[in-house]
XYZ file of C-alpha atoms in Angstrom:
552
model
C 95.284 118.820 73.994
C 96.327 115.334 75.072
C 96.869 115.140 78.869
C 100.474 113.900 78.826
C 101.518 116.756 76.540
C 100.116 119.264 79.038
C 101.933 117.468 81.849
C 105.189 117.571 79.889
C 104.887 121.328 79.367
C 104.108 121.867 83.061
C 107.128 119.794 84.051
C 109.307 121.878 81.758
C 108.057 125.121 83.284
C 108.806 123.861 86.799
C 112.185 122.459 85.861
C 113.548 125.521 84.051
C 113.220 129.148 85.158
C 112.351 131.924 82.727
C 115.934 133.193 82.797
C 117.285 129.740 81.968
C 114.817 129.287 79.088
C 115.819 132.726 77.759
C 119.481 131.722 77.989
C 118.798 128.542 76.006
C 116.904 130.504 73.339
C 119.655 133.126 73.009
C 122.366 130.447 72.854
C 120.493 128.542 70.154
C 119.975 131.753 68.167
C 123.643 132.731 68.420
C 124.703 129.232 67.371
C 122.453 129.412 64.324
C 123.755 132.860 63.364
C 127.383 131.762 63.836
C 126.808 128.694 61.663
C 125.211 130.748 58.899
C 127.988 133.354 58.980
C 130.638 130.609 58.918
C 128.970 128.970 55.927
C 128.558 132.210 53.952
C 131.919 133.830 54.705
C 134.151 130.885 55.532
C 136.139 130.069 58.632
C 138.386 133.042 59.409
C 140.418 131.604 62.287
C 143.525 131.528 60.057
C 143.217 135.127 58.792
C 146.330 137.330 58.648
C 148.717 134.668 59.864
C 151.297 135.684 57.212
C 152.679 139.002 56.027
C 153.586 139.846 52.434
C 155.267 142.751 50.671
C 155.435 143.869 47.038
C 156.664 146.813 45.050
C 154.147 146.128 42.250
C 151.060 144.177 43.278
C 148.098 144.650 45.603
C 147.333 141.313 47.297
C 143.816 140.712 48.645
C 144.085 137.442 50.513
C 142.755 136.971 54.051
C 145.826 134.900 54.984
C 148.188 137.829 54.376
C 148.738 141.268 55.836
C 150.047 143.059 52.742
C 152.551 145.916 52.613
C 153.335 148.031 49.528
C 156.952 149.171 49.313
C 158.591 151.768 47.091
C 161.306 149.658 45.525
C 162.906 146.235 45.314
C 165.522 146.891 48.003
C 162.932 147.940 50.593
C 161.000 144.698 50.028
C 164.128 142.559 50.394
C 165.061 144.404 53.579
C 161.634 143.645 55.076
C 162.061 139.983 54.133
C 165.539 139.711 55.639
C 164.494 141.450 58.852
C 161.545 139.087 59.320
C 158.950 141.839 58.928
C 157.571 140.093 55.821
C 157.252 136.375 55.116
C 157.257 136.727 51.311
C 158.225 139.411 48.818
C 156.632 139.541 45.349
C 158.137 141.449 42.467
C 157.707 140.933 38.737
C 157.176 137.209 38.182
C 159.186 136.110 41.233
C 158.370 135.284 44.868
C 161.191 135.568 47.418
C 161.166 133.617 50.685
C 163.629 132.829 53.455
C 164.696 129.476 54.861
C 162.254 129.684 57.807
C 159.368 127.246 57.977
C 156.798 130.053 58.197
C 158.215 131.824 55.154
C 158.189 128.603 53.120
C 154.580 127.927 54.116
C 153.646 131.495 53.192
C 155.339 131.026 49.822
C 153.232 127.910 49.099
C 150.040 129.736 50.089
C 150.947 132.719 47.916
C 151.725 130.460 44.960
C 148.340 128.719 45.307
C 146.608 132.085 45.629
C 148.187 133.356 42.391
C 147.238 130.140 40.566
C 143.637 130.389 41.758
C 143.426 134.041 40.751
C 144.763 133.195 37.295
C 142.229 130.357 36.968
C 139.397 132.754 37.887
C 140.653 135.245 35.322
C 140.636 132.548 32.630
C 137.091 131.510 33.500
C 135.850 135.100 33.493
C 137.356 135.833 30.088
C 137.105 132.512 28.250
C 134.699 130.298 30.222
C 135.049 126.550 29.834
C 136.882 127.065 26.512
C 139.936 128.016 28.563
C 140.535 124.385 29.542
C 140.462 121.947 26.599
C 141.199 118.463 27.863
C 143.234 115.934 25.905
C 143.598 112.321 27.009
C 146.388 110.186 25.629
C 147.435 106.743 26.843
C 151.053 105.703 26.541
C 151.935 102.075 27.187
C 155.454 101.680 28.520
C 157.475 98.512 28.510
C 157.732 96.991 31.967
C 160.985 95.241 32.816
C 161.635 92.928 35.706
C 164.083 94.692 38.066
C 167.276 92.837 38.816
C 167.800 91.469 42.291
C 170.049 93.604 44.469
C 173.392 92.083 45.370
C 174.151 91.830 49.057
C 177.864 92.506 48.330
C 179.126 96.019 49.179
C 179.837 98.345 46.215
C 183.491 99.407 45.963
C 184.287 103.084 46.680
C 185.863 103.527 43.231
C 182.660 102.360 41.527
C 180.600 104.822 43.558
C 182.864 107.710 42.455
C 182.504 106.679 38.802
C 178.724 106.566 39.115
C 178.674 109.979 40.777
C 180.843 111.411 37.985
C 178.541 109.986 35.315
C 175.505 111.423 37.119
C 177.060 114.894 37.172
C 177.968 114.658 33.485
C 174.448 113.493 32.634
C 172.884 116.431 34.511
C 175.087 118.831 32.544
C 173.749 117.588 29.215
C 171.407 120.147 27.667
C 167.989 119.354 26.258
C 169.253 119.703 22.683
C 172.127 117.283 23.350
C 169.713 114.756 24.875
C 167.511 115.027 21.775
C 170.520 114.557 19.513
C 171.598 111.461 21.496
C 168.133 109.944 21.135
C 168.144 110.620 17.377
C 171.580 108.991 17.012
C 170.423 105.872 18.897
C 167.329 105.597 16.679
C 169.392 106.049 13.496
C 171.876 103.406 14.634
C 169.076 100.890 15.213
C 167.657 101.339 11.682
C 168.736 99.833 8.363
C 169.878 102.003 5.463
C 166.438 101.991 3.796
C 164.663 102.718 7.070
C 166.932 105.699 7.725
C 165.816 107.324 4.475
C 162.110 106.878 5.198
C 161.977 107.573 8.921
C 160.586 110.889 10.154
C 161.407 111.654 13.744
C 158.569 113.140 15.800
C 158.974 116.748 16.758
C 157.509 118.491 19.770
C 154.525 120.581 18.771
C 153.940 123.900 20.490
C 150.292 124.083 21.535
C 150.262 127.677 22.752
C 148.390 126.868 25.946
C 148.751 124.928 29.163
C 146.264 122.856 31.107
C 146.064 124.122 34.707
C 147.217 121.712 37.401
C 144.768 122.917 40.065
C 141.129 121.969 39.779
C 139.310 122.618 43.050
C 136.507 120.095 43.780
C 133.518 121.123 45.895
C 134.617 121.736 49.468
C 134.000 118.812 51.821
C 134.078 121.195 54.782
C 131.188 123.256 53.427
C 129.101 120.119 52.922
C 129.754 118.954 56.473
C 128.923 122.398 57.862
C 125.544 122.456 56.096
C 124.719 118.927 57.230
C 125.624 119.733 60.840
C 123.593 122.953 60.766
C 120.488 120.913 59.983
C 121.213 118.136 62.508
C 122.969 119.526 65.579
C 120.343 122.078 66.803
C 117.696 119.345 66.978
C 119.916 117.243 69.228
C 119.474 119.760 72.049
C 115.708 119.247 72.170
C 116.253 115.479 71.934
C 118.555 115.665 74.940
C 115.793 117.335 76.946
C 113.377 114.601 75.809
C 115.581 111.673 76.822
C 116.399 113.332 80.167
C 112.695 113.806 80.894
C 111.885 110.226 79.940
C 114.751 108.772 81.984
C 113.699 110.906 84.948
C 110.165 109.458 84.778
C 111.655 105.952 84.920
C 114.137 106.733 87.726
C 111.531 108.595 89.836
C 109.014 105.747 89.351
C 106.535 108.076 87.657
C 106.424 105.673 84.736
C 104.600 103.126 86.911
C 101.764 105.634 87.339
C 101.685 106.394 83.630
C 101.525 102.684 82.775
C 98.429 102.329 84.938
C 96.679 105.123 82.986
C 94.343 104.218 80.078
C 96.993 104.809 77.405
C 98.476 102.345 74.983
C 102.306 102.182 74.926
C 102.388 103.910 71.537
C 100.059 106.688 72.724
C 102.200 107.253 75.819
C 105.382 107.553 73.732
C 103.657 109.826 71.211
C 102.407 112.257 73.856
C 105.761 112.370 75.656
C 107.653 112.895 72.415
C 105.438 115.381 70.567
C 106.506 118.649 72.310
C 110.200 117.990 71.668
C 109.516 116.825 68.134
C 107.734 120.145 67.451
C 110.769 122.050 68.763
C 113.080 120.040 66.485
C 110.826 120.658 63.481
C 110.750 124.392 64.266
C 114.565 124.513 64.343
C 114.829 122.727 61.002
C 112.152 124.989 59.519
C 114.096 128.085 60.607
C 117.287 126.711 59.077
C 115.399 125.821 55.881
C 114.118 129.385 55.553
C 117.646 130.752 55.890
C 119.064 128.401 53.248
C 115.919 128.571 51.066
C 115.555 124.822 50.837
C 112.816 122.423 51.923
C 114.844 120.916 54.731
C 111.808 119.461 56.503
C 111.146 117.188 53.544
C 114.591 115.614 53.822
C 115.087 115.766 57.610
C 111.736 114.495 58.915
C 112.609 110.773 58.807
C 116.162 111.267 60.178
C 114.790 113.226 63.165
C 112.282 110.455 63.877
C 115.115 107.907 63.583
C 117.063 109.759 66.255
C 114.029 109.941 68.546
C 112.954 106.311 68.103
C 116.095 104.636 69.414
C 116.816 107.418 71.878
C 113.441 106.526 73.390
C 114.519 102.894 73.733
C 117.865 103.888 75.268
C 116.216 106.289 77.750
C 113.757 103.614 78.874
C 116.369 100.888 79.273
C 119.385 102.706 80.732
C 120.146 101.824 84.341
C 121.725 105.191 85.213
C 122.169 108.686 83.853
C 125.823 107.923 83.154
C 124.868 104.918 81.055
C 122.161 106.962 79.330
C 124.612 109.729 78.385
C 127.197 107.293 77.048
C 124.751 105.238 74.960
C 123.010 108.333 73.570
C 126.391 109.774 72.587
C 127.458 106.562 70.812
C 124.124 106.154 69.036
C 124.066 109.793 67.878
C 127.621 109.437 66.596
C 126.786 106.369 64.508
C 123.595 107.853 63.087
C 125.328 111.149 62.238
C 128.066 109.190 60.435
C 125.378 107.272 58.544
C 123.754 110.554 57.461
C 126.808 112.691 56.727
C 129.486 110.330 55.387
C 127.648 109.390 52.152
C 126.584 112.997 51.570
C 130.149 114.291 51.848
C 131.568 111.690 49.438
C 128.689 112.010 47.006
C 130.519 110.259 44.186
C 130.471 106.811 45.817
C 127.852 104.237 44.922
C 126.153 104.229 48.318
C 125.785 108.001 48.663
C 122.051 107.782 47.896
C 121.482 105.990 51.207
C 121.432 109.322 53.056
C 118.648 111.928 52.767
C 121.321 114.561 53.470
C 122.802 113.771 50.041
C 119.601 114.917 48.351
C 119.271 117.883 50.698
C 122.657 119.134 49.494
C 121.743 118.417 45.878
C 118.511 120.333 46.255
C 120.452 123.195 47.831
C 122.764 123.289 44.787
C 119.787 123.427 42.412
C 119.731 119.814 41.183
C 116.453 118.116 40.370
C 115.477 115.366 42.846
C 113.544 112.384 41.540
C 110.733 111.049 43.708
C 112.098 107.494 43.489
C 115.495 108.643 44.775
C 113.856 110.522 47.642
C 111.852 107.437 48.675
C 114.916 105.232 48.431
C 117.068 107.489 50.604
C 114.456 107.397 53.387
C 113.439 103.744 53.088
C 116.066 102.153 55.338
C 115.774 104.930 57.919
C 111.975 104.618 57.898
C 112.147 100.886 58.629
C 114.859 101.537 61.208
C 112.597 104.147 62.866
C 109.593 101.830 63.008
C 111.784 99.137 64.548
C 112.948 101.593 67.214
C 109.427 102.623 68.202
C 108.239 98.994 68.271
C 111.095 98.049 70.610
C 110.426 101.125 72.775
C 106.724 100.332 73.097
C 107.548 96.713 73.944
C 109.856 97.964 76.725
C 106.997 99.709 78.531
C 106.364 97.118 81.219
C 107.518 96.989 84.824
C 109.651 93.853 84.393
C 111.722 95.348 81.568
C 111.987 98.923 82.855
C 113.429 97.877 86.208
C 115.361 94.805 85.096
C 118.994 94.594 86.319
C 120.153 93.459 82.853
C 122.195 95.716 80.572
C 120.499 97.618 77.723
C 121.786 95.039 75.230
C 120.431 92.236 77.388
C 117.113 94.065 77.567
C 117.128 94.423 73.781
C 117.434 90.664 73.434
C 114.707 90.154 76.054
C 112.357 92.595 74.301
C 112.884 90.876 70.961
C 112.245 87.437 72.483
C 109.165 88.570 74.413
C 107.752 90.401 71.404
C 108.187 87.305 69.229
C 105.887 85.164 71.361
C 103.546 84.497 68.422
C 104.531 83.459 64.888
C 102.840 86.526 63.377
C 104.820 88.888 65.618
C 108.012 86.963 64.815
C 107.364 87.405 61.080
C 106.742 91.141 61.502
C 109.849 91.638 63.633
C 111.965 89.608 61.196
C 110.744 91.894 58.416
C 111.692 95.027 60.387
C 115.010 93.640 61.629
C 116.307 93.757 58.042
C 116.450 97.547 58.280
C 118.404 97.363 61.523
C 120.767 94.872 59.869
C 121.284 97.120 56.838
C 122.047 100.076 59.106
C 124.793 98.086 60.844
C 126.102 96.612 57.580
C 126.557 100.114 56.186
C 129.518 100.581 58.522
C 130.967 97.234 57.449
C 131.022 98.413 53.835
C 132.937 101.588 54.602
C 135.326 99.671 56.828
C 135.963 97.310 53.911
C 137.178 100.215 51.763
C 140.255 100.623 53.982
C 141.624 97.056 53.718
C 142.783 94.887 50.772
C 139.900 93.766 48.582
C 140.048 90.024 49.304
C 140.362 90.630 53.035
C 137.567 93.208 52.930
C 135.205 90.779 51.177
C 135.881 88.106 53.784
C 135.385 90.504 56.707
C 132.234 92.029 55.219
C 130.703 88.637 54.473
C 131.503 87.410 57.984
C 130.082 90.586 59.549
C 126.888 90.293 57.512
C 126.443 86.684 58.612
C 127.058 87.545 62.286
C 124.557 90.444 62.287
C 121.751 88.775 60.352
C 121.930 85.423 62.081
C 121.995 87.127 65.497
C 118.739 88.962 64.747
C 117.055 85.863 63.346
C 118.272 83.596 66.126
C 116.847 85.874 68.841
C 113.420 85.679 67.170
C 113.609 81.882 66.807
C 114.842 81.197 70.351
C 111.436 81.638 72.145
C 110.030 78.771 70.044
C 112.904 76.795 68.467
C 110.920 74.805 65.928
C 111.252 74.317 62.182
C 107.963 76.187 61.689
C 109.258 79.247 63.511
C 112.562 79.041 61.605
C 110.771 79.059 58.244
C 108.505 81.975 59.296
C 111.418 84.118 60.511
C 113.526 83.269 57.452
C 110.617 84.155 55.133
C 110.014 87.516 56.821
C 113.697 88.400 56.601
C 113.902 87.255 52.963
C 110.830 89.221 51.834
C 112.111 92.499 53.288
C 115.655 91.943 52.055
C 114.744 91.120 48.459
C 111.952 93.681 48.385
C 114.545 96.407 48.984
C 116.895 94.991 46.363
C 114.189 95.186 43.721
C 114.595 98.956 43.806
C 116.691 100.104 40.884
C 118.780 102.467 43.013
C 119.768 99.668 45.395
C 121.569 97.480 42.869
C 124.973 98.726 44.015
C 124.306 97.206 47.428
C 123.862 93.758 45.921
C 127.560 93.072 46.510
C 126.504 92.139 50.039
C 123.051 90.751 49.338
C 123.020 89.411 45.736
C 119.682 90.412 44.266
C 119.741 88.613 40.942
C 118.787 85.320 42.618
C 115.689 84.484 44.649
C 115.519 80.757 45.256
C 119.060 80.337 46.589
C 118.877 83.212 49.122
C 115.527 81.887 50.365
C 117.008 78.421 50.786
C 120.000 79.960 52.561
C 117.852 81.752 55.159
C 115.677 78.695 55.723
C 118.697 76.369 56.013
C 120.626 78.620 58.416
C 117.556 79.328 60.570
C 116.496 75.676 60.627
C 120.006 74.634 61.628
C 119.866 77.039 64.553
C 116.384 75.838 65.564
C 117.500 72.187 65.646
C 120.902 72.609 67.318
C 119.772 75.318 69.787
C 117.670 72.758 71.649
C 120.966 71.435 73.003
C 123.140 74.563 72.791
C 122.096 77.912 71.337
C 125.745 78.944 71.009
C 126.555 75.948 68.831
C 123.427 76.574 66.780
C 124.360 80.212 66.265
C 127.926 79.364 65.182
C 126.565 76.791 62.704
C 124.075 79.306 61.234
C 126.819 81.946 60.864
C 129.130 79.421 59.173
C 126.439 78.430 56.650
C 125.571 82.053 55.901
C 129.226 83.088 55.561
C 130.071 80.188 53.244
C 127.151 81.066 50.961
C 127.919 84.802 50.851
C 131.625 84.270 50.283
C 130.997 81.840 47.438
C 128.456 84.141 45.769
C 130.765 87.166 45.880
C 134.285 85.727 45.568
C 133.972 82.126 44.463
C 131.803 82.518 41.388
């Protein structure tokens, strides 16, 4: 076994007693069992919050404690005395004027509708719900402007009287009035030939309650696969941060290990624990969860490694880990919950849920869902390995300042700058994902402008950091080319065409010229002021994106 792995196990044995390790194991097991029970049997925290009574029906609903009474009067007495929230008899539901009774009445009404829908499905299948679609185009009239003058009291009384008289008109009288108006508007010949439409009795009704797949159940499944692994990751980041704080990392850096080998040996024990947890969950749900969760787990570990190495205190480490985990969990779960949106295929969790429901998963879709996360993961490990030097580990700068320093130091050569520019596309796409969902909550024109500006800010920031160590036109062209190749290579995938609203994929020459122009502008102007160069590059990028999406 590799020496650092042995050392990590020994450190774990010294740090945690047998009783504490047993407590962790029991807690993890109970959490898994509770999650499985909640998924299979639902969340029962709202059980028996209402009471119901009936002289006819047996009600089997977990929300209600049901009482059978002998006659109608007994049920009404229970309702009036507050011993029952609803009373059901015949085809009627009785409630009181209390808020709880009204809520119970709504729940009981929904329960009866759902039971009737189930009965229809069991007896008639999909034939129970024929669907007819008919479009009716109504004339739209411009509403008159309201007068600021007050309405006289006499006029209000007349209007109220007319309203009461209108409400007293029966359906037959309304039909007769409509027929008279139509007859009056026709000529003599038209009156003889006209046939007024009559209401046709269909003999059935289309139900007004169609229950879509539960969003809660999807989120529960996704969390069951993700959350248990976060505990082992927390132990990993704590161990790594402790090595940095206790200066043990200086000793490890002097050992004959490459930065990647050091990270691999430190990470492997905790990665195995995470894989074991996912495997156990996969066995319970009878799905190949490891296939879909392997890249997401590595994505978590890659940037958690960078955060653990570059945090200046345990407080800062906890905060940054929490924020990063939150964003990555949103990235994984949000598309999978709203699986009907165009970008749902970005998350491997989407295909995990589809596989769980029995759908066939295409290999191309599986590769696509993991592509951005795979590039994001590689970027995280590259940055982490580049952080493994004394100057960076014990620098007084903030983690974001260290990120910029690591990118600049790693881009010392043109070849490294090209490689990092290629990988930074995946980091940019990860951040732009949140811009897209933010854009769904604002008016469309505003959302386009904000998204285009956000894209320009993110992409030009990543490119500018790589150009800054050597602000020359040659470096600008190399960085722009690396970014362009990765960006358009992703867009060539068939499944990624929906994302072309941000990065138009039908053109090649113009986007290449855009990246070269914006990067070259930064390289030239940054020799005097990098801030001015960055603002100019963002302005050029924003103008191009906005024109391509809105102006064309």
